[in-house]
């Protein structure tokens, strides 16, 4: 290609992947146009495993204590882990992306499907770290077939929005059908360049559709960092995919374990959640039935119009009969899409496009939480968020906040530039989204996220500080994912006591806690908030998706001593890890692996000026009813709780008195939960991992101890 302006070129001899590791990581500095290889040490594999662990360790060594998200030394690091790229077991193609978040100011980790992570490893790299800021937009190209890495100036005609950029890059780097199948792209769109909630799109080439599709590393603004670095895309070409591409120690072990899990999926999926036909939206009606679906900015947990957007609706809309997995060999195949959707708004109005998803989080976030129960509107928002590079979870939760502020009179059309942001206004939500892509109007304010909107509304619009703090569903600066937590103290902790902010991939305990009442004491909740975050962290170290763990389950699991842990599948993962790496491990070893990285990430937060008890606070909307409307919508429940919990007679109290009594009790209860969890995790009362805990984990590295000692 004559128009390829190559700024730097690096050649390498592609290593053979052995026991899950290529043995080296790729470093790219787009300020200095420098590319280098770094060795994967025995210490990295022992203490950090891979995936999120490698990401955090490389980021830790790349930044300073004072580094902020838009400093050149901030990095984006992506790794899949030793088991990533396994084709024998469902959901084994995940990657984890990490950076210092524009929203939170601390490391954010976001898991994502697609082909990039495994292809990167098969191209010879266990991770890639991108540092610096380019003068002009660049493309990083990793050619695993030729053993060559280039940084190239992006031509003036290169698109930015993902659904256009992907085909343009394929035409440039992958002319043959075989190369298209072996090529994957990481990119963000125009929205990520103006908003702090930008996401990364990871591509997979859909052989049946002969088109690119995308999965999102959505949380925390990683796409914003990519655009700030002026990286238009990272492209990798893999030398190929095979059943032994990971260089497993025991291929037969993988095959036997995988065959049994595939049997479970084929036998039980249609009878349980129908993941292969409707994906994660199967949850919508279930959440509504249990009063857990976020409606109108998490005020309510159900709505009469939910059947308009439940799993039945999406099963009918999604194209059926295609093997919609986001990695080879995944029989769960949850990555569905709607084909031939005609856009009705925006710069691409009239185009027919593929819409990946929607996932449950998108349906609940931009749908019910905003009072939007129109499937076409949800698909339109879903598509534009993806192509603009905007996280649908942050967008939906932030839009629900803005809509409540509009209905409360904090916002009006003068302040929004004429946009109606009443609950249910799909047109208003889409106009804000299009403004975000253009970097103008109310979209610029909105795109900064809830935490900054709260400050802006207080300073510029005279908003009541207590009210907007109570209803703004963010913690640590990250917008909540889409579950109502008022009646689940454990899930309040599952959001508030995370390292990165309120995301359900650390702990989803609502059913154990609220529905089944399996966690009656603070100690029970603390134990769950120790085990499940550690167990779920393990997926991100190794390259696994969590869905095959607990979304398709053999009924015999109910007969096991700890059915909530789904130990039959935990054993599967133990076998897969041992089959790939050749390391014999126990269940306790798996939790210890995660504890090392989890505690390291907590210390990383502290190093950057956050990560103490004050940072684990949550908005009161997630704990109890903020408004009279909320209280009265569930008055019988709340009145009964006053009698049962506090021995009060609600008939003698005003609504305001009842709400105040609830608030005092519920906030004190949350603080007691924090005490119990910190104690179980081996942290001080201020949330700092103790030196004893770090020593027990073998994580008393000098640089880690130096941070901790300042706070003991």
XYZ file of C-alpha atoms in Angstrom:
712
model
C 0.000 0.000 0.000
C 1.678 3.162 -1.205
C -0.128 5.419 1.284
C 1.281 3.643 4.365
C 3.366 6.245 6.193
C 5.286 3.964 8.547
C 6.708 5.916 11.481
C 8.556 2.987 13.023
C 9.022 -0.705 12.360
C 9.979 -3.487 14.755
C 10.675 -7.057 13.692
C 10.672 -10.091 15.916
C 10.845 -13.853 15.807
C 7.467 -15.143 16.855
C 7.841 -17.492 19.850
C 5.952 -20.726 20.252
C 3.219 -20.425 22.851
C 3.992 -22.931 25.602
C 1.626 -23.842 28.421
C -0.476 -20.733 27.827
C 2.307 -18.161 27.582
C 4.171 -16.580 24.676
C 6.807 -15.456 27.178
C 6.958 -11.787 26.204
C 4.876 -8.599 26.205
C 4.749 -5.839 23.621
C 5.520 -2.232 24.568
C 4.492 0.588 22.223
C 5.284 4.263 22.916
C 3.396 6.430 20.418
C 5.109 9.620 21.630
C 8.595 8.396 20.768
C 7.463 5.945 18.055
C 9.247 3.187 19.926
C 8.412 -0.518 20.055
C 10.074 -3.047 22.339
C 9.676 -6.544 23.720
C 9.663 -7.238 27.461
C 10.146 -10.675 29.017
C 7.444 -12.397 31.045
C 9.259 -13.360 34.219
C 8.638 -16.302 36.517
C 7.542 -13.809 39.181
C 4.874 -12.360 36.866
C 3.419 -15.791 36.200
C 3.537 -16.807 39.847
C 2.090 -13.660 41.414
C 0.039 -12.086 38.613
C -0.931 -15.132 36.436
C -1.954 -13.143 33.325
C -4.888 -11.077 32.082
C -5.860 -8.483 34.668
C -2.815 -9.380 36.749
C -0.322 -8.725 33.945
C -2.210 -5.543 33.020
C -2.020 -4.115 36.534
C 1.642 -5.014 37.010
C 2.687 -3.447 33.707
C 0.593 -0.340 34.391
C 2.017 -0.031 37.926
C 5.533 0.038 36.488
C 4.608 2.448 33.712
C 3.065 5.271 35.745
C 3.948 7.576 38.631
C 2.077 8.247 41.872
C 0.783 11.479 40.344
C -0.194 10.130 36.921
C -3.644 11.132 35.713
C -5.690 9.595 32.945
C -4.663 12.057 30.224
C -0.963 12.160 31.066
C 1.239 10.656 28.357
C 2.633 8.025 30.757
C -0.805 6.552 31.399
C -1.082 3.256 29.562
C -3.692 1.027 28.039
C -2.740 -2.581 28.725
C -4.530 -5.603 27.240
C -3.929 -9.267 28.061
C -5.911 -12.478 27.775
C -4.253 -14.767 30.334
C -2.817 -18.280 30.006
C -6.133 -20.000 29.221
C -7.342 -17.326 26.813
C -7.592 -18.775 23.334
C -8.533 -22.274 24.482
C -11.038 -23.669 21.983
C -12.159 -26.741 23.913
C -14.106 -24.995 26.699
C -16.919 -22.427 26.326
C -16.101 -18.793 27.035
C -12.312 -19.066 26.876
C -11.548 -16.084 24.667
C -11.826 -13.164 27.048
C -9.378 -10.276 27.324
C -8.988 -7.690 30.059
C -8.167 -4.046 29.314
C -6.766 -1.808 32.060
C -5.923 1.898 32.291
C -6.166 4.783 34.750
C -9.790 5.742 34.292
C -10.951 9.222 33.237
C -14.058 8.704 35.371
C -12.497 7.365 38.572
C -8.821 8.353 38.541
C -7.822 4.795 39.522
C -7.143 1.632 37.522
C -10.209 0.345 35.719
C -10.365 -3.233 34.452
C -12.883 -4.158 31.796
C -13.395 -7.657 30.394
C -14.280 -8.153 26.759
C -14.864 -10.870 24.206
C -13.867 -10.856 20.557
C -10.763 -12.223 18.911
C -8.098 -9.653 19.766
C -6.630 -11.059 22.996
C -6.126 -14.635 21.805
C -4.879 -13.420 18.410
C -2.377 -11.153 20.157
C -1.005 -14.102 22.114
C -0.824 -16.352 19.063
C 1.017 -13.498 17.315
C 3.642 -13.856 20.064
C 2.581 -11.453 22.841
C 1.025 -12.131 26.257
C 0.062 -8.469 26.599
C 0.345 -5.118 24.876
C 0.942 -1.834 26.703
C 0.419 1.414 24.823
C 1.963 4.556 26.289
C 2.507 8.153 25.184
C 0.543 10.498 22.915
C 0.999 10.657 19.176
C 1.231 13.990 17.340
C -1.242 12.789 14.726
C -3.613 9.831 14.687
C -1.784 6.523 14.286
C -2.545 2.867 13.668
C -0.591 0.174 15.503
C -0.308 -2.950 13.339
C 0.908 -6.276 14.769
C 1.552 -8.800 12.022
C 1.985 -12.142 13.737
C 2.498 -13.910 10.445
C 5.425 -11.747 9.333
C 6.801 -11.063 12.840
C 6.491 -7.310 12.403
C 5.035 -4.406 14.392
C 4.539 -0.969 12.872
C 3.282 2.409 14.001
C 1.717 4.117 11.004
C 0.170 7.521 10.492
C -3.570 7.189 9.916
C -4.440 8.561 6.459
C -6.761 11.552 6.234
C -9.520 9.411 4.717
C -9.528 6.888 7.588
C -12.935 6.874 9.333
C -13.209 7.107 13.107
C -16.600 5.596 13.950
C -16.185 1.899 14.481
C -18.681 0.452 12.005
C -16.914 2.358 9.190
C -13.339 2.088 10.452
C -13.439 -1.700 10.755
C -14.163 -2.443 7.075
C -11.708 0.284 6.042
C -8.952 -1.385 8.071
C -9.863 -4.811 6.739
C -9.549 -3.551 3.184
C -6.139 -2.166 4.101
C -4.656 -5.075 6.034
C -6.688 -8.199 5.215
C -7.628 -8.538 1.577
C -8.253 -12.301 1.577
C -11.074 -14.072 3.392
C -8.521 -16.088 5.354
C -6.765 -12.936 6.544
C -10.071 -11.334 7.511
C -10.808 -14.314 9.734
C -7.379 -13.982 11.378
C -7.471 -10.216 11.905
C -8.896 -8.356 14.905
C -9.144 -4.660 15.707
C -9.364 -2.524 18.832
C -10.848 0.924 18.257
C -13.051 3.670 19.656
C -15.281 6.209 17.889
C -15.907 9.943 17.715
C -17.886 9.979 20.970
C -14.943 8.608 22.929
C -12.968 11.643 21.794
C -15.310 14.038 23.608
C -16.746 12.049 26.538
C -15.091 10.438 29.547
C -17.201 7.271 29.225
C -15.594 6.054 26.000
C -15.392 2.308 25.377
C -13.103 0.085 23.327
C -14.575 -2.032 20.542
C -12.911 -5.434 20.021
C -13.724 -7.021 16.688
C -14.453 -10.546 15.589
C -14.932 -11.540 11.990
C -18.268 -13.301 11.580
C -17.674 -15.921 8.911
C -21.381 -16.609 8.362
C -22.291 -12.956 7.898
C -18.948 -12.135 6.235
C -18.842 -9.016 8.345
C -17.149 -7.569 11.397
C -18.892 -7.573 14.729
C -17.789 -6.068 18.000
C -17.668 -6.668 21.722
C -17.006 -3.832 24.148
C -14.524 -3.205 26.933
C -17.059 -0.715 28.147
C -16.313 0.377 31.665
C -14.409 3.371 32.911
C -13.497 5.304 29.770
C -10.702 3.200 28.274
C -11.839 4.272 24.807
C -11.420 7.892 25.889
C -7.789 7.158 26.765
C -7.232 5.520 23.358
C -8.555 8.599 21.532
C -6.577 10.929 23.829
C -3.439 9.072 22.772
C -4.460 9.632 19.146
C -4.482 5.909 18.464
C -7.105 5.307 15.809
C -6.830 1.527 16.053
C -4.710 -1.413 17.111
C -4.775 -4.214 14.540
C -3.438 -7.728 14.980
C -3.071 -10.475 12.386
C -2.792 -13.929 13.899
C -0.834 -16.779 12.349
C -3.804 -19.065 12.998
C -6.022 -20.784 15.526
C -5.960 -24.454 16.437
C -6.880 -26.719 19.314
C -3.283 -26.767 20.522
C -2.380 -23.133 19.760
C -2.011 -22.495 23.496
C 0.673 -25.172 23.743
C -1.252 -26.997 26.478
C 0.498 -29.332 28.870
C -2.321 -31.897 28.613
C -4.582 -31.547 25.575
C -6.606 -34.622 26.519
C -7.556 -33.030 29.830
C -8.940 -30.010 27.992
C -10.876 -32.123 25.549
C -12.483 -34.321 28.198
C -13.475 -31.416 30.436
C -14.790 -29.403 27.516
C -16.832 -32.265 26.107
C -18.732 -32.648 29.377
C -19.487 -28.917 29.548
C -20.660 -28.838 25.937
C -23.042 -31.673 26.823
C -24.445 -29.635 29.712
C -25.012 -26.623 27.480
C -26.777 -28.667 24.810
C -28.906 -30.467 27.397
C -29.906 -27.680 29.780
C -29.629 -24.288 28.083
C -33.016 -24.445 26.362
C -34.636 -25.515 29.634
C -32.968 -22.828 31.739
C -32.002 -19.423 30.301
C -32.027 -19.931 26.513
C -28.692 -18.171 26.202
C -28.119 -19.614 22.757
C -31.319 -18.016 21.504
C -31.633 -14.745 23.427
C -28.355 -14.146 25.249
C -28.248 -12.112 28.433
C -31.622 -10.320 27.897
C -33.206 -13.453 29.362
C -32.640 -11.628 32.674
C -34.976 -8.705 31.949
C -38.249 -10.356 32.937
C -36.666 -12.214 35.844
C -35.361 -8.966 37.309
C -38.760 -7.336 36.848
C -40.542 -10.256 38.515
C -38.315 -9.908 41.594
C -38.562 -6.096 41.712
C -34.890 -5.752 40.782
C -35.056 -4.159 37.308
C -33.896 -0.519 37.430
C -36.717 1.798 36.395
C -36.626 5.618 36.313
C -33.112 6.051 37.698
C -33.310 3.109 40.089
C -36.421 4.489 41.827
C -38.449 1.374 41.111
C -37.775 -2.303 40.417
C -40.495 -3.167 37.924
C -42.772 -1.627 35.305
C -45.960 -2.740 33.498
C -44.273 -2.216 30.107
C -41.376 -4.594 30.764
C -42.913 -7.313 28.518
C -42.249 -4.947 25.597
C -38.485 -5.352 26.093
C -38.121 -8.764 27.754
C -36.263 -11.823 26.504
C -39.110 -12.994 24.276
C -38.952 -9.738 22.334
C -35.216 -9.949 21.777
C -35.305 -13.611 20.836
C -37.752 -12.675 18.080
C -35.583 -9.754 16.923
C -32.186 -11.449 17.002
C -31.102 -13.409 13.978
C -31.429 -17.100 14.793
C -29.632 -20.143 13.480
C -26.108 -18.721 13.587
C -23.278 -19.861 15.897
C -23.071 -16.529 17.722
C -20.124 -17.125 20.009
C -17.498 -14.407 20.385
C -14.695 -17.004 20.491
C -14.219 -20.320 18.719
C -15.719 -23.336 20.432
C -18.153 -21.462 22.699
C -21.405 -23.411 22.658
C -23.077 -20.918 25.028
C -23.098 -18.590 22.005
C -24.628 -15.593 23.777
C -23.237 -12.942 21.403
C -26.362 -12.364 19.322
C -27.088 -9.632 16.809
C -29.965 -7.984 14.952
C -29.300 -7.878 11.212
C -30.535 -5.299 8.742
C -31.636 -2.718 11.307
C -32.473 0.592 9.599
C -31.270 3.648 11.493
C -33.784 6.437 11.969
C -31.608 9.247 13.349
C -28.132 10.696 13.273
C -25.441 10.870 10.598
C -26.128 7.342 9.372
C -29.896 7.674 9.085
C -31.304 5.272 6.495
C -28.351 2.854 6.647
C -29.063 -0.797 7.420
C -26.635 -2.091 9.990
C -25.813 -5.021 12.260
C -26.546 -4.237 15.909
C -24.559 -6.405 18.290
C -26.743 -7.272 21.244
C -28.418 -5.738 23.035
C -27.090 -7.235 26.253
C -29.149 -7.215 29.460
C -27.175 -4.253 30.806
C -28.021 -2.208 27.723
C -31.713 -3.114 27.731
C -32.017 -2.247 31.411
C -29.736 0.804 31.241
C -30.870 2.719 28.160
C -34.293 1.044 28.318
C -36.185 0.590 31.574
C -33.903 2.806 33.665
C -34.658 5.695 31.311
C -38.326 4.735 30.961
C -37.769 3.729 27.321
C -39.714 0.574 26.440
C -39.367 0.761 22.648
C -37.117 -1.996 21.223
C -36.280 0.046 18.108
C -35.123 2.978 20.241
C -32.981 0.666 22.388
C -31.388 -0.823 19.271
C -30.710 2.642 17.841
C -29.045 3.812 21.065
C -27.124 0.524 21.289
C -25.759 0.904 17.760
C -24.727 4.525 18.108
C -23.099 3.957 21.507
C -21.037 1.179 19.961
C -19.958 2.967 16.808
C -19.281 6.244 18.661
C -17.349 4.300 21.319
C -19.598 5.060 24.302
C -20.233 2.667 27.199
C -23.942 1.757 27.180
C -23.978 1.182 30.949
C -22.549 4.594 31.824
C -24.703 6.225 29.153
C -27.905 4.604 30.417
C -27.269 5.266 34.105
C -26.122 8.835 33.454
C -29.122 9.494 31.197
C -31.502 8.186 33.865
C -29.878 10.623 36.330
C -30.230 13.516 33.883
C -33.873 12.595 33.258
C -34.690 12.603 36.949
C -32.975 15.979 37.270
C -35.089 17.221 34.355
C -38.308 16.031 35.956
C -37.240 17.530 39.303
C -36.744 20.952 37.679
C -32.964 21.036 38.020
C -32.746 20.859 34.236
C -35.077 22.397 31.692
C -34.997 23.033 27.951
C -33.009 26.233 28.433
C -30.260 24.262 30.164
C -30.358 21.290 27.769
C -30.431 23.411 24.619
C -34.027 22.577 23.822
C -33.837 18.832 24.453
C -36.740 17.161 26.257
C -35.205 14.788 28.801
C -38.379 13.507 30.410
C -38.376 9.822 31.317
C -39.242 7.895 28.175
C -37.837 10.468 25.749
C -35.872 8.302 23.333
C -35.539 11.251 20.957
C -33.933 13.309 23.709
C -31.512 10.545 24.689
C -30.462 10.060 21.073
C -29.930 13.772 20.509
C -27.622 13.929 23.538
C -25.759 10.892 22.182
C -25.293 12.538 18.777
C -24.095 15.727 20.475
C -21.527 13.652 22.350
C -20.153 12.392 19.044
C -19.868 15.968 17.766
C -18.498 17.375 21.028
C -21.123 20.045 21.430
C -24.077 21.286 23.469
C -25.454 19.508 26.515
C -23.767 16.352 25.224
C -20.397 17.772 26.310
C -21.626 18.267 29.884
C -23.379 14.911 29.941
C -20.372 13.027 28.582
C -18.315 13.887 31.665
C -20.321 11.360 33.677
C -22.526 11.601 36.753
C -19.890 12.702 39.265
C -18.929 15.755 37.237
C -22.562 16.442 36.291
C -23.418 16.525 39.988
C -20.790 19.180 40.616
C -21.822 21.130 37.508
C -25.526 21.119 38.384
C -24.770 22.285 41.933
C -22.430 25.065 40.817
C -24.203 26.313 37.689
C -27.861 25.369 38.140
C -28.274 25.762 41.898
C -29.171 22.097 42.421
C -29.627 20.850 45.975
C -26.341 19.109 46.728
C -27.850 16.472 49.000
C -30.490 15.504 46.458
C -28.190 15.110 43.452
C -25.661 13.202 45.562
C -28.416 10.857 46.753
C -29.867 10.107 43.299
C -26.692 10.097 41.223
C -25.935 6.407 40.829
C -22.159 6.482 40.809
C -19.511 5.340 43.240
C -15.814 6.118 42.911
C -16.900 8.085 39.817
C -18.151 5.019 37.909
C -21.803 4.697 36.961
C -23.713 1.753 38.424
C -24.534 -1.284 36.348
C -28.166 -2.254 36.158
C -29.462 -3.955 39.309
C -31.651 -2.514 42.057
C -29.941 -3.023 45.412
C -32.197 -1.376 48.038
C -33.236 -4.701 49.591
C -29.906 -6.494 49.299
C -27.266 -5.244 51.707
C -24.797 -7.765 50.307
C -25.247 -6.367 46.797
C -24.838 -2.826 48.104
C -21.460 -4.034 49.302
C -20.973 -5.891 46.038
C -21.069 -2.516 44.306
C -19.535 -0.212 46.912
C -16.664 -2.448 48.051
C -15.240 -3.084 44.606
C -11.796 -1.920 43.596
C -12.854 -0.238 40.360
C -16.382 0.958 41.104
C -19.925 -0.428 40.958
C -19.796 -3.225 38.408
C -21.556 -6.552 38.930
C -18.680 -8.692 37.646
C -17.103 -8.725 41.119
C -20.080 -9.936 43.117
C -23.706 -10.584 42.192
C -25.329 -11.649 45.449
C -28.921 -10.397 45.148
C -30.554 -13.809 44.904
C -28.451 -15.388 47.662
C -29.084 -12.426 49.932
C -32.528 -11.021 49.137
C -34.472 -13.810 47.472
C -33.133 -16.927 49.211
C -32.025 -15.302 52.512
C -28.852 -17.391 52.574
C -26.717 -14.614 54.090
C -28.534 -13.644 57.299
C -25.587 -12.279 59.316
C -22.934 -9.666 58.638
C -20.347 -12.444 58.815
C -22.231 -14.452 56.182
C -22.369 -11.445 53.883
C -18.708 -10.687 54.501
C -17.736 -14.243 53.622
C -19.686 -13.991 50.365
C -18.081 -10.613 49.669
C -14.716 -12.272 50.130
C -15.196 -15.480 48.159
C -17.195 -14.355 45.149
C -15.105 -11.277 44.215
C -11.984 -13.426 44.502
C -13.489 -16.211 42.448
C -14.705 -13.840 39.754
C -11.315 -12.119 39.694
C -9.826 -15.477 38.743
C -11.726 -15.472 35.437
C -10.028 -12.205 34.499
C -6.584 -13.554 35.350
C -6.920 -16.577 33.110
C -9.003 -15.479 30.103
C -12.446 -16.880 30.933
C -16.013 -15.625 30.620
C -18.134 -16.118 33.733
C -21.339 -17.173 31.894
C -20.461 -20.887 31.504
C -19.796 -20.970 35.250
C -23.296 -20.131 36.465
C -25.719 -19.422 33.609
C -26.021 -23.027 32.423
C -25.921 -25.508 35.299
C -26.571 -29.224 35.564
C -29.466 -29.662 38.063
C -27.349 -32.126 40.035
C -25.434 -29.085 41.285
C -28.257 -28.530 43.808
C -27.114 -31.660 45.611
C -23.585 -30.384 46.237
C -22.549 -28.986 49.655
C -22.151 -25.423 48.292
C -24.467 -25.121 45.300
C -24.079 -21.320 45.136
C -20.413 -21.766 44.231
C -21.273 -24.296 41.490
C -18.329 -26.421 42.500
C -18.815 -28.834 39.614
C -17.904 -26.016 37.248
C -15.188 -24.705 39.557
C -13.620 -28.127 39.154
C -13.905 -27.757 35.379
C -11.917 -24.529 35.497
C -9.311 -26.114 37.749
C -8.892 -28.901 35.221
C -8.636 -26.486 32.281
C -6.017 -24.368 34.060
C -3.967 -27.443 34.941
C -4.404 -28.840 31.444
C -3.042 -25.646 29.886
C -0.296 -24.689 32.334
C 0.718 -28.070 33.751
C 0.529 -26.594 37.273
C -1.377 -28.686 39.794
C -3.577 -26.393 41.899
C -6.247 -26.700 44.582
C -9.447 -24.713 45.057
C -7.700 -22.690 47.752
C -4.853 -21.946 45.347
C -7.343 -20.437 42.883
C -8.658 -18.028 45.509
C -5.134 -17.151 46.633
C -4.160 -16.284 43.047
C -6.990 -13.777 42.980
C -6.323 -12.424 46.459
C -2.793 -11.492 45.418
C -3.986 -9.444 42.460
C -7.045 -8.070 44.250
C -5.003 -6.749 47.166
C -2.390 -5.396 44.766
C -5.100 -3.463 42.929
C -6.362 -2.042 46.229
C -2.861 -0.822 47.026
C -2.596 0.607 43.492
C -5.739 2.663 44.194
C -4.188 3.920 47.437
C -0.972 4.780 45.617
C -2.966 7.040 43.291
C -4.676 8.840 46.173
C -7.869 6.803 46.532
C -8.821 3.363 47.861
C -9.608 4.132 51.495
C -12.862 3.734 53.423
C -14.260 7.078 52.293
C -13.997 5.873 48.695
C -16.259 2.896 49.412
C -19.297 5.091 50.095
C -22.399 4.573 47.951
C -25.276 6.898 46.985
C -28.308 6.562 49.211
C -30.529 5.679 46.234
C -28.770 2.302 46.209
C -29.476 1.825 49.940
C -33.036 3.081 50.436
C -35.821 5.362 49.188
C -34.767 8.967 48.543
C -38.138 10.486 47.602
C -41.660 10.315 48.966
C -42.722 8.841 45.626
C -40.282 5.971 46.113
C -41.423 5.301 49.654
C -45.093 5.330 48.791
C -44.592 3.013 45.829
C -43.548 0.305 48.309
C -45.199 1.668 51.466
C -46.420 -1.691 52.746
C -42.902 -3.122 52.516
C -41.202 -0.169 54.144
C -43.803 0.159 56.909
C -43.492 -3.531 57.700
C -39.714 -3.159 57.919
C -40.079 -0.314 60.427
C -42.132 -2.608 62.647
C -39.878 -5.639 62.219
C -36.456 -3.982 62.252
C -36.937 -1.004 64.557
C -40.062 -1.732 66.582
C -41.714 1.483 65.377
C -45.387 2.106 64.681
C -45.545 3.679 61.219
C -49.180 4.737 61.696
C -47.981 7.412 64.145
C -45.283 8.787 61.808
C -45.209 11.106 58.812
C -43.680 9.835 55.590
C -40.671 12.080 56.185
C -40.177 10.620 59.671
C -40.452 7.110 58.338
C -37.907 7.841 55.599
C -35.506 9.371 58.132
C -35.757 6.307 60.371
C -35.076 4.036 57.406
C -32.106 6.105 56.336
C -30.437 6.111 59.732
C -30.849 2.346 60.103
C -29.822 1.473 56.541
C -26.746 3.706 56.505
C -25.562 2.338 59.864
C -26.074 -1.180 58.546
C -23.914 -0.449 55.499
C -21.105 0.820 57.738
C -21.303 -2.377 59.812
C -21.047 -4.386 56.602
C -17.893 -2.479 55.650
C -16.364 -3.358 59.026
C -17.161 -7.044 58.574
C -15.848 -7.192 55.000
C -12.619 -5.371 55.801
C -11.993 -7.743 58.677
C -12.598 -10.802 56.468
C -10.342 -9.464 53.738
C -7.507 -8.727 56.153
C -7.717 -4.944 55.832
C -7.597 -2.192 58.429
C -10.698 -0.263 59.487
C -9.715 2.300 56.855
C -9.599 -0.297 54.084
C -5.825 -0.762 53.788
C -4.439 -4.289 53.329
C -2.316 -5.111 56.364
C 1.327 -6.043 56.080
C 0.447 -9.407 57.624
C -2.052 -10.030 54.836
C 0.415 -9.036 52.132
C 3.106 -11.276 53.641
C 0.725 -14.222 53.850
C -0.058 -13.775 50.151
C 3.567 -13.290 49.155
C 2.689 -9.802 47.916
C 4.983 -7.907 50.285
C 6.937 -6.493 47.367
C 9.038 -3.499 48.482
C 7.138 -1.002 46.332
C 3.802 -2.335 47.587
C 4.879 -2.245 51.232
C 6.117 1.322 50.795
C 2.613 2.468 49.812
C 0.881 0.572 52.599
C 3.221 1.749 55.347
C 2.177 5.351 54.723
C -1.381 4.491 55.774
C -0.836 2.196 58.770
